[in-house]
Amino acid sequence: MTVVTASPNTVDKKSTAERILVLDFGAQYCQLIARRVREHNVYCEIVRHDITAEQIKNHNPSGLILSGGPSSVYDERSPQCDPSIFELGIPVLGICYGMQLLCNHLGGQVESSEAKEFGRANCTVSSSDPLFNDFPASAQVWMSHGDQVTNVSSDFVSLAQTSTCPVAAVKHKNLPVYGLQFHPEVTHTPQGSTLLKNFLYEVCHCHGNWKLTDFASEMIESIKRRVGDKRVICGLSGGVDSSVVAALMYRAIGPQLSCILVDNGLLRKSESETVVRMFGDHFKTDLHVVKAEDRFLRELEGVLDPQEKRLKIGHTFIECFKHEAKSIPDAKFLAQGTLYPDVIESGAAPDGPAATIKIHHNVGGLPEELGFELIEPLRDLFKDEVRRLGLELGLPDELVWRHPFPGPGLAVRCLGEVTKERLDVLREADAIVIEEIRKADLYRKTAQLFAVLLPVQSVGVMGDARTYDNALVIRCVDSEDFMTADWSRLPYDVLATMSTRIINEVAGVNRVCYDISSKPPATIEWE
Ligand code: XMP
C-alpha cells in the first residue's frame, strides 16, 4: 500500500480567499505572528524566507509579513528574501529584522546601534497613517534588537520613534510596504494587536472571513470524499489533540471510525477508564482498549536512561498498536493529531536538526510500518484553535482543557527504575496535586502540573518513628507554547495542602519539594 505522508488534507487552500504569508527569518516569535493574524479571522501560514516571488503569486496572499530574526542584514550568511517580492504590489509588513531587510533593499541605512534595546520602550507616533488607526500617540512597545534602521531615503516616511530608535516605524511612499522595529505580536506591546489588525484590514483590505467552523466543515467534507467507504483508525491517548481528531473523524465518517487506546500502565490514575467513559458518552465509536501494562513494565525493567525509556515505550507502543490494528478489517487510513507547530518545526531546519533534547515523536514510524495512508486533519491548526474546535465539536470542557501529558507518560516522571510499586506511589501523589489545583480553581490558569518521584530517600519522622522514604517533587509551570516556561507562583496554602495530603495519604513519601526552575535552562519534564 502506498504511504502518503505529504499534506493529505485535500481541503483546497485556494478556496479560502484571504491569506497572509509570514516569511520566516528565524524569529523566536514567528508562530506567534501567525496566531495573532488568525485571531483577526484571517488565515495565515508560515513559509520559508527564500520563497520566490513566483511561488508567492501561486499562494495569492493578501499580504506578506517578514518576521524578525537573530541575524544582521550585513552578515554574509544572513537570510535574504527574493527582492522582487516588493514589486508584486502585495502589501508587506517587516517586523524587526524584516524591517531592516526591506529598508536595506529599498533604500535605508541599517546600523548596529550603540544602544541595543531589549525590553519595553515608549513609542511616539509622529505621522498619521492607517496602520496607526486607534493607536495611542504614545504607547509601550517591546523591542528586541541589536541593529536598527537609523536613516531612510526620501522614498520612506518615518512614522514613529522611541528615545533610542529614530525610526521605530516606516512606510514606503509609493509601495504598500511598512516596517516596525518593535514586536507587535507579543503581549508586552499591549496595542500590538491594533497594529496587526490595521495592517490586515486597512492596508491589505482583508474582510476577516476565516472561521474555524468553516474550516471544520470543509475538512469534514474533504475527509468524507477521501475516505469513501473505507475504515479509519485513530489512536486515542486521552489528550486533547487525539480526542479532537477522533471527534472530527466521527463527525465525518461515524461508524467507519475505529479508535485504539493502548493502556501502557504509565497513565494517570483512572485515566484509561475516564477516556472510555468520556468517549462512550459522546460517540458510539468502535473503541479498542489494549491492556498492555505488564508488557510495558517488562520492557522497562532495569532501564534508567530517559532516552532508552522513550525508545522502549515507543517501540512497544508500535507493536501493541500494530497488533490491534491488524485485527480491524478494511482499515486503510490512520488519523493522527499532528499540529501546525509540529509541521513547522519538522520543516524549519532543512540544514540539519537542532540538538535533540528529548525524543518526542514516539509514534513517528507507525503509518509507514502499517502501510496506512495518513490523515492529519489538524495540521494547519495551533493548539488554542484545536481546543476551540474541540468545544465546537461538543467535547467536554474537562477534556478540551486538559494539561498536556507526554507519550511516555509517568515513566519519564518516575526517575530511576520504573516499577509498578513506584508508579502507584507517583500516581497517587499526581492525583492529589491535580485534585488540589482544581479545588483552588487554578487548573486552567496553569499550563502543566504534575508530580515527579525521585530515586532519592530522605530521613523523616512519623509519630515517634524514624522514616527513610521517597522524596517527591511538584512541578507546575506557566507557558504559552511549552517551548519556554516559567514556574508557577502557586499560593503557599495550595502548596501546603498538596504537601500535607501527599505525606499523610501516600505511603512511601515523606518529603515534598517544589520545583522553581524555568525553561530554559531546565525543561518542563524532569527526564
Ligand atoms: P520539555 O520537557 O521538553 O517538554 O520541556 C515540553 C512539552 O513536551 C512534553 N513532552 C513530551 N511529549 N513525548 C510527548 O508526547 C515525550 O517524550 C515528551 N517529553 C516532553 C512535555 O510534557 C511538555 O508539555
XYZ file of C-alpha atoms and ligand atoms in Angstrom:
551
model
C 0.000 0.000 0.000
C 1.265 3.480 -0.713
C 2.309 5.662 2.165
C 1.138 9.235 1.764
C 2.950 11.487 4.174
C 2.762 14.799 2.327
C -0.113 17.045 3.301
C -3.030 14.698 2.929
C -5.570 17.373 3.625
C -7.406 17.765 0.429
C -9.131 20.954 1.510
C -8.426 23.308 -1.363
C -6.390 26.060 0.222
C -7.132 28.404 -2.674
C -10.796 28.237 -1.709
C -10.056 30.271 1.409
C -9.646 33.530 -0.448
C -7.831 35.615 2.136
C -4.475 34.584 3.436
C -1.363 36.165 4.816
C 2.082 34.626 4.435
C 4.698 35.060 7.139
C 8.220 34.731 5.764
C 10.314 33.084 8.468
C 13.731 34.638 9.035
C 14.397 32.554 12.133
C 12.286 34.509 14.572
C 11.528 33.272 18.014
C 8.072 34.796 17.589
C 7.189 33.539 14.102
C 4.372 31.228 15.190
C 3.035 33.915 17.429
C 2.695 36.287 14.470
C 0.654 33.673 12.589
C -1.569 33.061 15.604
C -2.178 36.768 16.110
C -3.181 37.153 12.471
C -5.616 34.242 12.746
C -7.099 35.839 15.848
C -8.340 38.530 13.455
C -10.037 35.830 11.351
C -7.542 35.926 8.524
C -5.893 32.647 7.595
C -2.130 32.783 7.904
C 0.691 30.438 7.008
C 4.420 30.463 7.700
C 6.699 29.943 4.716
C 10.462 29.838 4.203
C 12.198 33.205 3.896
C 13.597 32.350 0.460
C 10.225 31.720 -1.171
C 10.319 33.244 -4.667
C 8.013 35.963 -5.928
C 6.579 33.433 -8.397
C 5.777 30.979 -5.605
C 4.193 33.759 -3.588
C 1.915 34.585 -6.525
C 0.710 30.969 -6.520
C -0.466 31.386 -2.933
C -2.363 34.536 -3.909
C -1.858 36.182 -0.498
C -3.478 39.419 0.616
C -0.308 40.440 2.406
C 3.167 39.398 3.489
C 4.810 39.707 6.876
C 8.586 39.489 7.084
C 9.387 38.100 10.520
C 12.165 39.112 12.846
C 15.277 37.007 13.191
C 18.578 36.850 15.042
C 20.828 37.905 12.124
C 22.231 41.215 10.994
C 21.353 42.127 7.403
C 25.045 42.739 6.777
C 26.140 39.249 7.802
C 27.332 37.342 4.768
C 25.123 34.396 5.623
C 22.090 36.330 6.797
C 18.791 35.056 5.384
C 17.614 37.207 2.469
C 14.360 37.414 0.574
C 13.701 37.481 -3.143
C 13.919 41.279 -3.838
C 11.165 41.001 -6.447
C 8.582 40.377 -3.729
C 8.460 44.140 -3.200
C 7.390 44.612 -6.832
C 4.363 42.328 -6.596
C 2.108 45.118 -5.340
C 1.211 42.913 -2.342
C 1.332 44.787 0.992
C 4.371 43.945 3.105
C 4.958 44.441 6.820
C 8.523 43.884 8.027
C 8.988 43.285 11.738
C 12.392 43.976 13.357
C 14.882 42.095 11.117
C 12.137 42.059 8.475
C 12.013 45.856 8.576
C 15.802 46.150 8.414
C 15.794 43.831 5.422
C 13.191 45.762 3.476
C 14.800 49.102 4.292
C 18.132 47.709 3.200
C 16.626 46.602 -0.122
C 14.604 49.718 -0.747
C 16.946 52.451 0.468
C 17.592 52.722 4.166
C 20.556 52.787 6.411
C 20.816 49.981 8.928
C 23.384 50.249 11.689
C 24.454 48.207 14.604
C 23.197 50.658 17.187
C 25.225 51.516 20.258
C 22.203 51.293 22.491
C 20.812 47.831 21.899
C 17.250 47.721 23.018
C 15.836 44.674 24.760
C 12.660 45.242 26.633
C 9.903 47.779 26.948
C 10.206 51.170 25.278
C 7.904 54.080 24.767
C 6.934 54.666 21.168
C 5.748 58.072 19.946
C 3.752 58.238 16.737
C 4.751 61.220 14.591
C 2.682 60.850 11.397
C -0.871 59.777 10.914
C -1.327 56.646 8.857
C -3.993 53.916 8.605
C -1.520 51.500 10.213
C -1.761 53.537 13.412
C -5.561 53.967 13.468
C -6.812 53.770 17.065
C -3.231 53.511 18.303
C -2.355 55.980 21.107
C 0.009 58.866 20.318
C 2.426 57.332 22.751
C 2.419 53.674 23.811
C 4.524 50.934 25.281
C 6.158 48.607 22.761
C 8.529 45.636 23.031
C 11.969 45.986 21.475
C 14.420 43.183 20.971
C 17.146 44.130 18.537
C 20.791 44.933 18.058
C 20.788 46.570 14.613
C 18.284 49.238 13.785
C 17.339 51.459 10.898
C 18.997 54.809 11.530
C 18.033 56.646 8.401
C 15.762 56.131 5.432
C 15.878 57.517 1.908
C 13.349 60.066 0.705
C 11.247 57.142 -0.561
C 10.240 56.413 3.032
C 8.356 58.269 5.752
C 9.267 57.657 9.365
C 6.064 57.099 11.333
C 7.242 56.622 14.924
C 10.243 56.869 17.251
C 11.478 55.755 20.656
C 14.135 57.533 22.734
C 16.909 55.344 21.287
C 15.398 54.363 17.965
C 14.870 57.220 15.489
C 12.911 55.026 13.053
C 10.612 52.735 15.031
C 8.067 52.510 12.201
C 8.301 53.339 8.499
C 6.203 53.419 5.385
C 7.311 53.469 1.773
C 5.911 56.455 -0.113
C 4.996 54.597 -3.310
C 4.771 50.956 -2.348
C 2.423 49.303 0.170
C 5.437 48.491 2.330
C 5.679 49.064 6.091
C 8.246 48.277 8.748
C 8.101 48.068 12.543
C 11.250 47.929 14.608
C 9.319 46.646 17.608
C 7.267 43.462 18.021
C 3.501 43.974 17.663
C 2.824 40.241 18.160
C 3.943 39.953 21.799
C 1.759 40.783 24.784
C 4.395 43.258 26.011
C 3.213 45.519 23.167
C -0.298 45.946 24.580
C -1.645 47.742 21.483
C 0.204 45.480 19.041
C -2.977 43.685 18.084
C -4.415 47.013 16.843
C -1.438 47.449 14.518
C -1.748 43.948 13.110
C -5.471 44.411 12.678
C -4.876 47.697 10.837
C -2.331 46.044 8.586
C -4.817 43.277 7.756
C -7.967 45.354 7.382
C -6.752 48.836 6.352
C -3.630 48.018 4.348
C -4.330 44.526 2.963
C -8.112 45.159 2.796
C -8.939 41.761 4.277
C -12.502 41.067 5.369
C -11.752 38.541 8.112
C -13.759 35.683 6.692
C -11.648 32.817 8.048
C -13.641 30.945 10.661
C -12.784 27.771 12.471
C -16.263 26.385 11.879
C -15.942 26.852 8.105
C -12.561 25.222 8.292
C -14.054 22.267 10.178
C -16.935 21.860 7.699
C -14.554 21.953 4.734
C -12.318 19.447 6.491
C -15.218 17.110 7.256
C -16.364 17.196 3.628
C -12.871 16.514 2.345
C -12.380 13.615 4.779
C -15.670 12.075 3.599
C -14.593 12.340 -0.031
C -11.189 10.904 0.627
C -12.163 8.013 2.879
C -15.131 6.786 0.845
C -16.354 3.527 2.341
C -13.030 2.549 3.932
C -12.228 2.394 7.649
C -10.033 4.835 9.575
C -8.061 4.009 12.698
C -7.347 6.669 15.267
C -5.047 6.279 18.274
C -6.562 7.767 21.416
C -4.370 8.945 24.252
C -6.861 10.894 26.309
C -5.108 14.113 25.291
C -6.863 16.958 23.531
C -5.274 16.523 20.085
C -6.168 12.883 19.552
C -9.632 13.477 21.030
C -10.343 16.334 18.631
C -9.112 14.241 15.703
C -11.437 11.436 16.788
C -14.364 13.842 17.192
C -13.748 15.334 13.756
C -13.395 11.936 12.131
C -16.520 10.727 13.889
C -18.424 13.721 12.545
C -17.162 12.899 9.051
C -17.447 9.128 8.859
C -19.256 7.959 12.029
C -19.259 4.164 12.249
C -16.308 3.787 9.851
C -14.028 5.011 12.647
C -12.184 2.641 14.991
C -10.233 4.009 17.944
C -7.386 2.270 19.734
C -6.303 3.159 23.259
C -3.133 1.449 24.433
C -3.189 1.251 28.223
C 0.534 1.058 28.858
C 0.290 1.151 32.653
C 2.023 4.538 32.556
C -1.176 6.547 32.545
C -2.544 8.731 35.343
C -4.894 7.393 37.982
C -8.157 6.154 36.380
C -7.104 7.662 33.043
C -7.990 4.734 30.838
C -11.449 4.406 32.476
C -12.036 8.159 32.108
C -11.243 8.103 28.393
C -13.516 5.115 27.831
C -16.310 6.823 29.771
C -15.943 10.179 28.030
C -15.842 8.566 24.618
C -18.664 6.235 25.387
C -20.735 9.244 26.494
C -20.006 11.267 23.388
C -19.543 8.917 20.486
C -20.703 5.459 19.707
C -17.411 4.537 18.114
C -15.692 1.201 17.909
C -13.173 1.572 20.761
C -10.414 -0.994 21.352
C -8.597 -0.795 24.679
C -5.346 -2.737 24.630
C -4.358 -3.709 28.172
C -0.583 -3.813 27.953
C 0.712 -2.771 31.373
C 2.634 -5.995 32.014
C 4.299 -5.903 28.650
C 5.465 -2.288 29.062
C 6.726 -2.894 32.594
C 8.666 -5.943 31.456
C 10.309 -3.887 28.724
C 11.211 -1.165 31.209
C 12.750 -3.474 33.775
C 16.160 -2.183 34.801
C 16.022 0.767 32.344
C 17.230 4.007 33.931
C 18.181 6.171 30.968
C 15.385 8.566 29.872
C 16.010 8.223 26.150
C 16.137 4.442 26.418
C 12.839 4.553 28.300
C 11.314 6.605 25.488
C 12.626 4.307 22.767
C 11.411 1.158 24.528
C 7.996 2.695 25.174
C 7.729 3.955 21.587
C 8.704 0.587 20.178
C 6.333 -1.369 22.448
C 3.532 1.063 21.633
C 4.007 0.451 17.916
C 3.983 -3.312 18.458
C 0.760 -3.201 20.508
C -0.933 -0.770 18.143
C 0.096 -2.753 15.081
C -1.215 -5.973 16.552
C -4.576 -4.428 17.369
C -4.828 -2.551 14.061
C -4.334 -5.780 12.131
C -7.446 -7.170 13.766
C -9.527 -4.350 12.237
C -10.579 -5.277 8.703
C -10.736 -2.761 5.850
C -8.626 -0.195 7.687
C -6.903 1.938 5.096
C -6.221 5.217 6.887
C -4.615 6.298 10.136
C -5.725 9.635 11.607
C -3.119 11.480 13.668
C -3.188 14.689 15.692
C -0.205 16.456 14.147
C -0.481 20.199 14.807
C 0.835 23.162 12.841
C 3.802 23.790 15.178
C 4.965 20.177 14.571
C 4.703 20.749 10.835
C 6.687 23.973 11.015
C 9.278 22.533 13.364
C 9.892 19.468 11.260
C 10.423 21.592 8.154
C 12.101 24.534 9.809
C 15.620 23.223 9.957
C 16.386 21.932 6.481
C 20.120 22.221 7.032
C 20.196 19.806 9.911
C 18.140 19.295 13.008
C 18.716 21.332 16.103
C 20.185 19.470 19.053
C 17.879 16.700 20.162
C 16.961 17.459 23.753
C 14.271 14.794 24.067
C 12.849 12.382 21.541
C 9.214 13.468 21.412
C 7.683 11.788 18.435
C 7.243 8.314 19.794
C 4.929 7.016 17.117
C 6.626 8.522 14.074
C 7.116 5.199 12.300
C 3.589 3.955 12.686
C 1.935 4.743 9.337
C 4.947 3.542 7.355
C 5.107 0.271 9.264
C 1.436 -0.383 8.847
C 1.181 0.799 5.255
C -1.633 3.180 6.110
C -2.403 6.423 4.417
C -2.098 9.226 6.892
C -4.818 11.764 7.627
C -3.733 14.737 9.712
C -6.791 16.962 9.950
C -5.241 19.356 12.479
C -2.004 20.015 10.670
C -2.979 23.600 9.840
C -4.047 24.489 13.385
C -2.461 25.834 16.538
C -3.173 24.307 19.936
C -5.608 27.020 21.041
C -7.507 26.614 17.764
C -7.653 22.852 18.317
C -9.178 23.494 21.739
C -11.785 25.849 20.274
C -12.573 23.292 17.603
C -12.935 20.599 20.277
C -15.510 22.715 22.085
C -17.377 23.388 18.862
C -17.439 19.653 18.161
C -19.082 19.119 21.528
C -16.196 17.702 23.549
C -16.492 18.395 27.277
C -14.503 21.241 28.872
C -12.759 18.757 31.103
C -11.209 17.055 28.101
C -10.561 20.099 25.962
C -8.653 21.945 28.693
C -6.542 19.017 29.847
C -2.907 19.773 30.537
C -0.611 18.029 28.060
C 0.586 14.583 29.072
C 3.696 13.118 27.421
C 3.524 9.979 25.286
C 5.906 8.046 27.586
C 3.613 9.023 30.441
C 4.602 8.583 34.053
C 7.758 6.684 33.037
C 9.580 9.999 32.496
C 8.291 11.303 35.823
C 9.381 8.208 37.724
C 13.109 8.902 37.831
C 15.239 5.809 38.071
C 13.672 2.417 37.624
C 10.025 2.210 36.570
C 8.207 -0.403 38.630
C 4.522 -0.952 39.360
C 5.079 -0.049 43.043
C 6.867 3.210 42.264
C 4.301 4.114 39.583
C 1.496 3.583 42.081
C 3.144 5.957 44.573
C 3.551 8.548 41.824
C 0.008 8.055 40.528
C -1.499 8.703 43.971
C 0.587 11.850 44.519
C -0.186 13.068 40.996
C -3.917 12.598 41.571
C -3.684 14.698 44.750
C -1.879 17.625 43.117
C -4.381 17.690 40.256
C -7.308 17.498 42.650
C -5.952 20.354 44.759
C -5.195 22.633 41.809
C -8.741 22.121 40.572
C -10.134 22.923 44.018
C -8.082 26.126 44.049
C -9.504 26.942 40.599
C -6.005 27.221 39.146
C -6.042 24.317 36.673
C -6.971 26.478 33.684
C -4.569 29.221 34.757
C -1.539 26.919 34.741
C -0.103 25.144 31.713
C 1.075 21.901 33.252
C 1.145 20.407 36.725
C 2.431 17.030 37.834
C 4.420 15.122 40.417
C 7.874 13.629 39.912
C 9.141 10.722 42.002
C 12.850 10.974 42.725
C 15.166 7.999 43.117
C 16.203 9.504 46.440
C 15.262 8.617 50.013
C 15.355 11.062 52.844
C 15.066 10.810 56.600
C 11.841 11.834 58.300
C 9.884 11.233 61.453
C 6.325 9.970 61.661
C 4.772 9.513 65.072
C 7.820 8.608 67.111
C 9.468 6.555 64.434
C 12.240 7.388 62.005
C 11.298 7.017 58.340
C 13.561 6.682 55.337
C 11.244 7.241 52.387
C 10.926 8.730 48.919
C 11.328 12.385 48.071
C 8.827 13.753 45.565
C 8.722 16.964 43.560
C 5.741 19.042 42.467
C 6.282 20.731 39.107
C 3.880 23.411 37.919
C 4.553 25.772 35.016
C 3.011 28.678 33.169
C 3.630 28.593 29.431
C 2.074 29.735 26.174
C 3.765 27.336 23.819
C 5.739 24.895 26.035
C 8.953 25.984 24.280
C 9.607 28.320 27.194
C 8.010 28.118 30.608
C 8.171 29.747 33.988
C 7.474 28.011 37.288
C 4.027 28.901 38.570
C 3.843 31.110 41.632
C 1.274 28.869 43.316
C -0.118 30.221 46.580
C 1.688 28.826 49.635
C -1.515 27.463 51.140
C -2.236 25.427 47.979
C 1.294 24.005 48.069
C 0.946 23.350 51.789
C -2.267 21.351 51.301
C -0.702 19.350 48.472
C 2.346 18.545 50.571
C 0.402 17.630 53.733
C -2.002 15.421 51.824
C 0.760 13.625 49.918
C 2.809 12.916 53.056
C -0.251 11.768 55.006
C -2.032 9.842 52.278
C 0.661 8.385 50.048
C 2.574 5.607 51.725
C 6.262 5.774 50.907
C 6.665 9.563 50.577
C 7.999 11.633 53.473
C 9.286 14.748 51.707
C 7.772 17.055 49.079
C 9.714 19.755 47.193
C 8.533 22.426 44.732
C 10.473 22.906 41.503
C 11.351 26.576 40.934
C 13.286 26.225 37.655
C 12.275 27.882 34.411
C 12.651 26.567 30.864
C 15.242 27.192 29.593
C 17.593 26.169 31.092
C 15.525 23.424 32.761
C 12.957 21.516 30.701
C 9.362 21.036 31.820
C 9.659 17.289 32.370
C 12.488 16.053 34.534
C 13.576 13.433 32.012
P 10.017 19.564 27.848
O 10.226 18.610 28.974
O 10.816 19.207 26.620
O 8.501 19.414 27.445
O 10.223 20.990 28.264
C 7.780 20.255 26.590
C 6.416 19.643 26.424
O 6.533 18.385 25.762
C 6.035 17.338 26.580
N 6.935 16.189 26.427
C 6.643 15.104 25.681
N 5.536 14.788 24.959
N 6.539 12.715 24.377
C 5.483 13.578 24.332
O 4.478 13.242 23.700
C 7.683 12.966 25.066
O 8.601 12.174 25.084
C 7.721 14.235 25.762
N 8.673 14.825 26.544
C 8.153 16.026 26.934
C 6.041 17.893 27.991
O 5.092 17.230 28.817
C 5.719 19.351 27.742
O 4.341 19.544 27.556
